[in-house]
């Protein structure tokens, strides 16, 4: 094996990434569902945001960011457009965004994943890194939701159950 | 864009995956460092493990799993080999594993990432999915460490700072 070979190895295809991501999104959906209505909007540890706020952030990033990448639109990140009042509001929007994500993600070309994009006019990275960040950020906040559930005495869904 | 084109798009190279992973590992190292010695081994929320136990799990997975993939060894997962008594023990082992990960990860061929492997004799998935799982699991537990730190009144490192 040469260094050159190493530098050009494919790790995964874009289809595989999307399937992995939607698997994560299914799990996050189950974590939202596991919260009692009141705790979803109010429970907090150490001054952190309630899980409804974290879920609203995730909804505000993935779909809008992918649309921005396709439209070459560098508008600032904006969470103000969606103000859920109930768990049902969040789950409904979550499912709508599933289709938005599939639609725009599939429009990104292999070359584009390697090109730099100034996401939300603020995060200037290659597109593949931006996408990884969306997923990492989701895993990060969801895991904080796991701690909230445990603190509430509720068993969270299995981490490895995705579909 | 045709369906065929979609199915064969590369999302990222293996070098890019490794760089992303080691960036995550740098951040996890900073989270370990941020814990007071006693809290690292004792602090817990909702009956969950102290963060030292989670870090020990992460150390028990990444390097040994990659070595298993290269050696075609399906031995069971075993956390018993490493029993840290101090934060320094964990950080030292963490840094040693950085080299182990780089060494074995770079030996995995593009074809191998797509082949199924029965990791630890228990998790039978394509190798790329196994690798994604190591990283996801690290982000997941690290985020739980973030909540512990917040509950302890300690500001965790920035999520986006990796190098």
PDB file of N, CA and C in Angstrom, chain B residues 81-131:
ATOM      1  N   UNK B  81      -8.778  -5.188  30.406  1.00  0.00           N
ATOM      2  CA  UNK B  81      -7.323  -5.046  30.296  1.00  0.00           C
ATOM      3  C   UNK B  81      -6.787  -3.722  30.804  1.00  0.00           C
ATOM      4  N   UNK B  82      -7.624  -2.704  30.844  1.00  0.00           N
ATOM      5  CA  UNK B  82      -7.159  -1.368  31.218  1.00  0.00           C
ATOM      6  C   UNK B  82      -7.992  -0.837  32.375  1.00  0.00           C
ATOM      7  N   UNK B  83      -7.350  -0.686  33.529  1.00  0.00           N
ATOM      8  CA  UNK B  83      -8.068  -0.219  34.717  1.00  0.00           C
ATOM      9  C   UNK B  83      -7.391   1.039  35.256  1.00  0.00           C
ATOM     10  N   UNK B  84      -7.766   2.200  34.709  1.00  0.00           N
ATOM     11  CA  UNK B  84      -7.091   3.445  35.110  1.00  0.00           C
ATOM     12  C   UNK B  84      -7.433   3.836  36.533  1.00  0.00           C
ATOM     13  N   UNK B  85      -6.420   4.347  37.259  1.00  0.00           N
ATOM     14  CA  UNK B  85      -6.646   4.802  38.631  1.00  0.00           C
ATOM     15  C   UNK B  85      -6.680   6.322  38.723  1.00  0.00           C
ATOM     16  N   UNK B  86      -6.151   6.986  37.683  1.00  0.00           N
ATOM     17  CA  UNK B  86      -6.076   8.447  37.695  1.00  0.00           C
ATOM     18  C   UNK B  86      -6.434   9.005  36.324  1.00  0.00           C
ATOM     19  N   UNK B  87      -6.725  10.311  36.298  1.00  0.00           N
ATOM     20  CA  UNK B  87      -6.978  10.995  35.042  1.00  0.00           C
ATOM     21  C   UNK B  87      -5.765  10.849  34.116  1.00  0.00           C
ATOM     22  N   UNK B  88      -4.569  10.971  34.724  1.00  0.00           N
ATOM     23  CA  UNK B  88      -3.330  10.882  33.943  1.00  0.00           C
ATOM     24  C   UNK B  88      -3.227   9.520  33.242  1.00  0.00           C
ATOM     25  N   UNK B  89      -3.611   8.443  33.925  1.00  0.00           N
ATOM     26  CA  UNK B  89      -3.611   7.103  33.306  1.00  0.00           C
ATOM     27  C   UNK B  89      -4.468   7.104  32.042  1.00  0.00           C
ATOM     28  N   UNK B  90      -5.637   7.727  32.136  1.00  0.00           N
ATOM     29  CA  UNK B  90      -6.568   7.740  30.994  1.00  0.00           C
ATOM     30  C   UNK B  90      -5.978   8.553  29.846  1.00  0.00           C
ATOM     31  N   UNK B  91      -5.445   9.733  30.159  1.00  0.00           N
ATOM     32  CA  UNK B  91      -4.905  10.599  29.103  1.00  0.00           C
ATOM     33  C   UNK B  91      -3.705   9.954  28.402  1.00  0.00           C
ATOM     34  N   UNK B  92      -2.882   9.272  29.194  1.00  0.00           N
ATOM     35  CA  UNK B  92      -1.696   8.617  28.616  1.00  0.00           C
ATOM     36  C   UNK B  92      -2.138   7.520  27.638  1.00  0.00           C
ATOM     37  N   UNK B  93      -3.077   6.701  28.085  1.00  0.00           N
ATOM     38  CA  UNK B  93      -3.586   5.621  27.232  1.00  0.00           C
ATOM     39  C   UNK B  93      -4.305   6.206  26.007  1.00  0.00           C
ATOM     40  N   UNK B  94      -5.030   7.291  26.224  1.00  0.00           N
ATOM     41  CA  UNK B  94      -5.732   7.958  25.110  1.00  0.00           C
ATOM     42  C   UNK B  94      -4.733   8.316  24.000  1.00  0.00           C
ATOM     43  N   UNK B  95      -3.601   8.899  24.403  1.00  0.00           N
ATOM     44  CA  UNK B  95      -2.598   9.328  23.415  1.00  0.00           C
ATOM     45  C   UNK B  95      -1.935   8.128  22.736  1.00  0.00           C
ATOM     46  N   UNK B  96      -1.719   7.074  23.488  1.00  0.00           N
ATOM     47  CA  UNK B  96      -1.151   5.857  22.869  1.00  0.00           C
ATOM     48  C   UNK B  96      -2.099   5.313  21.805  1.00  0.00           C
ATOM     49  N   UNK B  97      -3.396   5.341  22.127  1.00  0.00           N
ATOM     50  CA  UNK B  97      -4.391   4.798  21.185  1.00  0.00           C
ATOM     51  C   UNK B  97      -4.496   5.654  19.916  1.00  0.00           C
ATOM     52  N   UNK B  98      -4.159   6.935  20.012  1.00  0.00           N
ATOM     53  CA  UNK B  98      -4.166   7.796  18.821  1.00  0.00           C
ATOM     54  C   UNK B  98      -3.282   7.188  17.738  1.00  0.00           C
ATOM     55  N   UNK B  99      -2.117   6.714  18.143  1.00  0.00           N
ATOM     56  CA  UNK B  99      -1.181   6.123  17.178  1.00  0.00           C
ATOM     57  C   UNK B  99      -1.680   4.762  16.691  1.00  0.00           C
ATOM     58  N   UNK B 100      -2.244   3.994  17.599  1.00  0.00           N
ATOM     59  CA  UNK B 100      -2.794   2.677  17.223  1.00  0.00           C
ATOM     60  C   UNK B 100      -3.892   2.855  16.166  1.00  0.00           C
ATOM     61  N   UNK B 101      -4.766   3.829  16.398  1.00  0.00           N
ATOM     62  CA  UNK B 101      -5.862   4.098  15.462  1.00  0.00           C
ATOM     63  C   UNK B 101      -5.309   4.502  14.097  1.00  0.00           C
ATOM     64  N   UNK B 102      -4.374   5.459  14.079  1.00  0.00           N
ATOM     65  CA  UNK B 102      -3.798   5.887  12.796  1.00  0.00           C
ATOM     66  C   UNK B 102      -3.171   4.702  12.056  1.00  0.00           C
ATOM     67  N   UNK B 103      -2.431   3.887  12.799  1.00  0.00           N
ATOM     68  CA  UNK B 103      -1.726   2.766  12.197  1.00  0.00           C
ATOM     69  C   UNK B 103      -2.685   1.782  11.537  1.00  0.00           C
ATOM     70  N   UNK B 104      -3.657   1.292  12.285  1.00  0.00           N
ATOM     71  CA  UNK B 104      -4.542   0.250  11.739  1.00  0.00           C
ATOM     72  C   UNK B 104      -5.565   0.814  10.760  1.00  0.00           C
ATOM     73  N   UNK B 105      -6.064   2.013  11.031  1.00  0.00           N
ATOM     74  CA  UNK B 105      -7.067   2.576  10.118  1.00  0.00           C
ATOM     75  C   UNK B 105      -6.493   2.707   8.712  1.00  0.00           C
ATOM     76  N   UNK B 106      -5.254   3.162   8.624  1.00  0.00           N
ATOM     77  CA  UNK B 106      -4.642   3.369   7.300  1.00  0.00           C
ATOM     78  C   UNK B 106      -4.389   2.067   6.543  1.00  0.00           C
ATOM     79  N   UNK B 107      -4.479   0.940   7.243  1.00  0.00           N
ATOM     80  CA  UNK B 107      -4.284  -0.357   6.589  1.00  0.00           C
ATOM     81  C   UNK B 107      -5.577  -0.900   5.961  1.00  0.00           C
ATOM     82  N   UNK B 108      -6.695  -0.254   6.228  1.00  0.00           N
ATOM     83  CA  UNK B 108      -7.971  -0.742   5.678  1.00  0.00           C
ATOM     84  C   UNK B 108      -8.120  -0.258   4.230  1.00  0.00           C
ATOM     85  N   UNK B 109      -8.358  -1.181   3.327  1.00  0.00           N
ATOM     86  CA  UNK B 109      -8.485  -0.824   1.906  1.00  0.00           C
ATOM     87  C   UNK B 109      -9.893  -0.315   1.605  1.00  0.00           C
ATOM     88  N   UNK B 110     -10.025   0.349   0.468  1.00  0.00           N
ATOM     89  CA  UNK B 110     -11.337   0.864   0.039  1.00  0.00           C
ATOM     90  C   UNK B 110     -12.363  -0.271  -0.054  1.00  0.00           C
ATOM     91  N   UNK B 111     -11.938  -1.412  -0.564  1.00  0.00           N
ATOM     92  CA  UNK B 111     -12.853  -2.554  -0.718  1.00  0.00           C
ATOM     93  C   UNK B 111     -13.277  -3.072   0.653  1.00  0.00           C
ATOM     94  N   UNK B 112     -12.317  -3.113   1.573  1.00  0.00           N
ATOM     95  CA  UNK B 112     -12.593  -3.651   2.907  1.00  0.00           C
ATOM     96  C   UNK B 112     -13.661  -2.843   3.635  1.00  0.00           C
ATOM     97  N   UNK B 113     -13.661  -1.525   3.440  1.00  0.00           N
ATOM     98  CA  UNK B 113     -14.677  -0.688   4.111  1.00  0.00           C
ATOM     99  C   UNK B 113     -16.096  -1.164   3.788  1.00  0.00           C
ATOM    100  N   UNK B 114     -16.243  -1.777   2.609  1.00  0.00           N
ATOM    101  CA  UNK B 114     -17.567  -2.214   2.161  1.00  0.00           C
ATOM    102  C   UNK B 114     -17.875  -3.662   2.550  1.00  0.00           C
ATOM    103  N   UNK B 115     -16.859  -4.374   3.048  1.00  0.00           N
ATOM    104  CA  UNK B 115     -17.072  -5.784   3.403  1.00  0.00           C
ATOM    105  C   UNK B 115     -17.614  -5.918   4.821  1.00  0.00           C
ATOM    106  N   UNK B 116     -18.424  -6.938   5.008  1.00  0.00           N
ATOM    107  CA  UNK B 116     -18.994  -7.194   6.331  1.00  0.00           C
ATOM    108  C   UNK B 116     -17.941  -7.828   7.236  1.00  0.00           C
ATOM    109  N   UNK B 117     -17.919  -7.393   8.488  1.00  0.00           N
ATOM    110  CA  UNK B 117     -17.018  -7.995   9.475  1.00  0.00           C
ATOM    111  C   UNK B 117     -17.790  -8.184  10.777  1.00  0.00           C
ATOM    112  N   UNK B 118     -17.579  -9.334  11.409  1.00  0.00           N
ATOM    113  CA  UNK B 118     -18.278  -9.632  12.654  1.00  0.00           C
ATOM    114  C   UNK B 118     -17.478  -9.096  13.844  1.00  0.00           C
ATOM    115  N   UNK B 119     -17.576  -7.809  14.050  1.00  0.00           N
ATOM    116  CA  UNK B 119     -16.773  -7.108  15.058  1.00  0.00           C
ATOM    117  C   UNK B 119     -17.009  -7.662  16.470  1.00  0.00           C
ATOM    118  N   UNK B 120     -15.904  -7.952  17.152  1.00  0.00           N
ATOM    119  CA  UNK B 120     -15.952  -8.527  18.499  1.00  0.00           C
ATOM    120  C   UNK B 120     -16.822  -9.792  18.512  1.00  0.00           C
ATOM    121  N   UNK B 121     -16.947 -10.451  17.356  1.00  0.00           N
ATOM    122  CA  UNK B 121     -17.762 -11.658  17.260  1.00  0.00           C
ATOM    123  C   UNK B 121     -19.244 -11.407  17.492  1.00  0.00           C
ATOM    124  N   UNK B 122     -19.669 -10.149  17.350  1.00  0.00           N
ATOM    125  CA  UNK B 122     -21.015  -9.795  17.790  1.00  0.00           C
ATOM    126  C   UNK B 122     -21.734  -8.803  16.864  1.00  0.00           C
ATOM    127  N   UNK B 123     -20.966  -7.872  16.252  1.00  0.00           N
ATOM    128  CA  UNK B 123     -21.595  -6.807  15.468  1.00  0.00           C
ATOM    129  C   UNK B 123     -21.248  -6.986  13.996  1.00  0.00           C
ATOM    130  N   UNK B 124     -22.151  -7.627  13.263  1.00  0.00           N
ATOM    131  CA  UNK B 124     -21.856  -7.990  11.879  1.00  0.00           C
ATOM    132  C   UNK B 124     -22.385  -6.928  10.915  1.00  0.00           C
ATOM    133  N   UNK B 125     -21.510  -6.021  10.535  1.00  0.00           N
ATOM    134  CA  UNK B 125     -21.863  -4.908   9.654  1.00  0.00           C
ATOM    135  C   UNK B 125     -20.700  -4.616   8.712  1.00  0.00           C
ATOM    136  N   UNK B 126     -20.987  -3.857   7.634  1.00  0.00           N
ATOM    137  CA  UNK B 126     -19.878  -3.411   6.797  1.00  0.00           C
ATOM    138  C   UNK B 126     -18.875  -2.626   7.653  1.00  0.00           C
ATOM    139  N   UNK B 127     -17.617  -2.712   7.306  1.00  0.00           N
ATOM    140  CA  UNK B 127     -16.565  -2.082   8.106  1.00  0.00           C
ATOM    141  C   UNK B 127     -16.786  -0.574   8.237  1.00  0.00           C
ATOM    142  N   UNK B 128     -17.229   0.083   7.147  1.00  0.00           N
ATOM    143  CA  UNK B 128     -17.435   1.549   7.272  1.00  0.00           C
ATOM    144  C   UNK B 128     -18.492   1.851   8.333  1.00  0.00           C
ATOM    145  N   UNK B 129     -19.514   0.994   8.457  1.00  0.00           N
ATOM    146  CA  UNK B 129     -20.543   1.227   9.477  1.00  0.00           C
ATOM    147  C   UNK B 129     -19.992   1.004  10.878  1.00  0.00           C
ATOM    148  N   UNK B 130     -19.120  -0.002  11.004  1.00  0.00           N
ATOM    149  CA  UNK B 130     -18.479  -0.209  12.296  1.00  0.00           C
ATOM    150  C   UNK B 130     -17.682   1.029  12.703  1.00  0.00           C
ATOM    151  N   UNK B 131     -16.923   1.582  11.765  1.00  0.00           N
ATOM    152  CA  UNK B 131     -16.101   2.760  12.069  1.00  0.00           C
ATOM    153  C   UNK B 131     -16.987   3.952  12.441  1.00  0.00           C
TER     154      UNK B 131
END
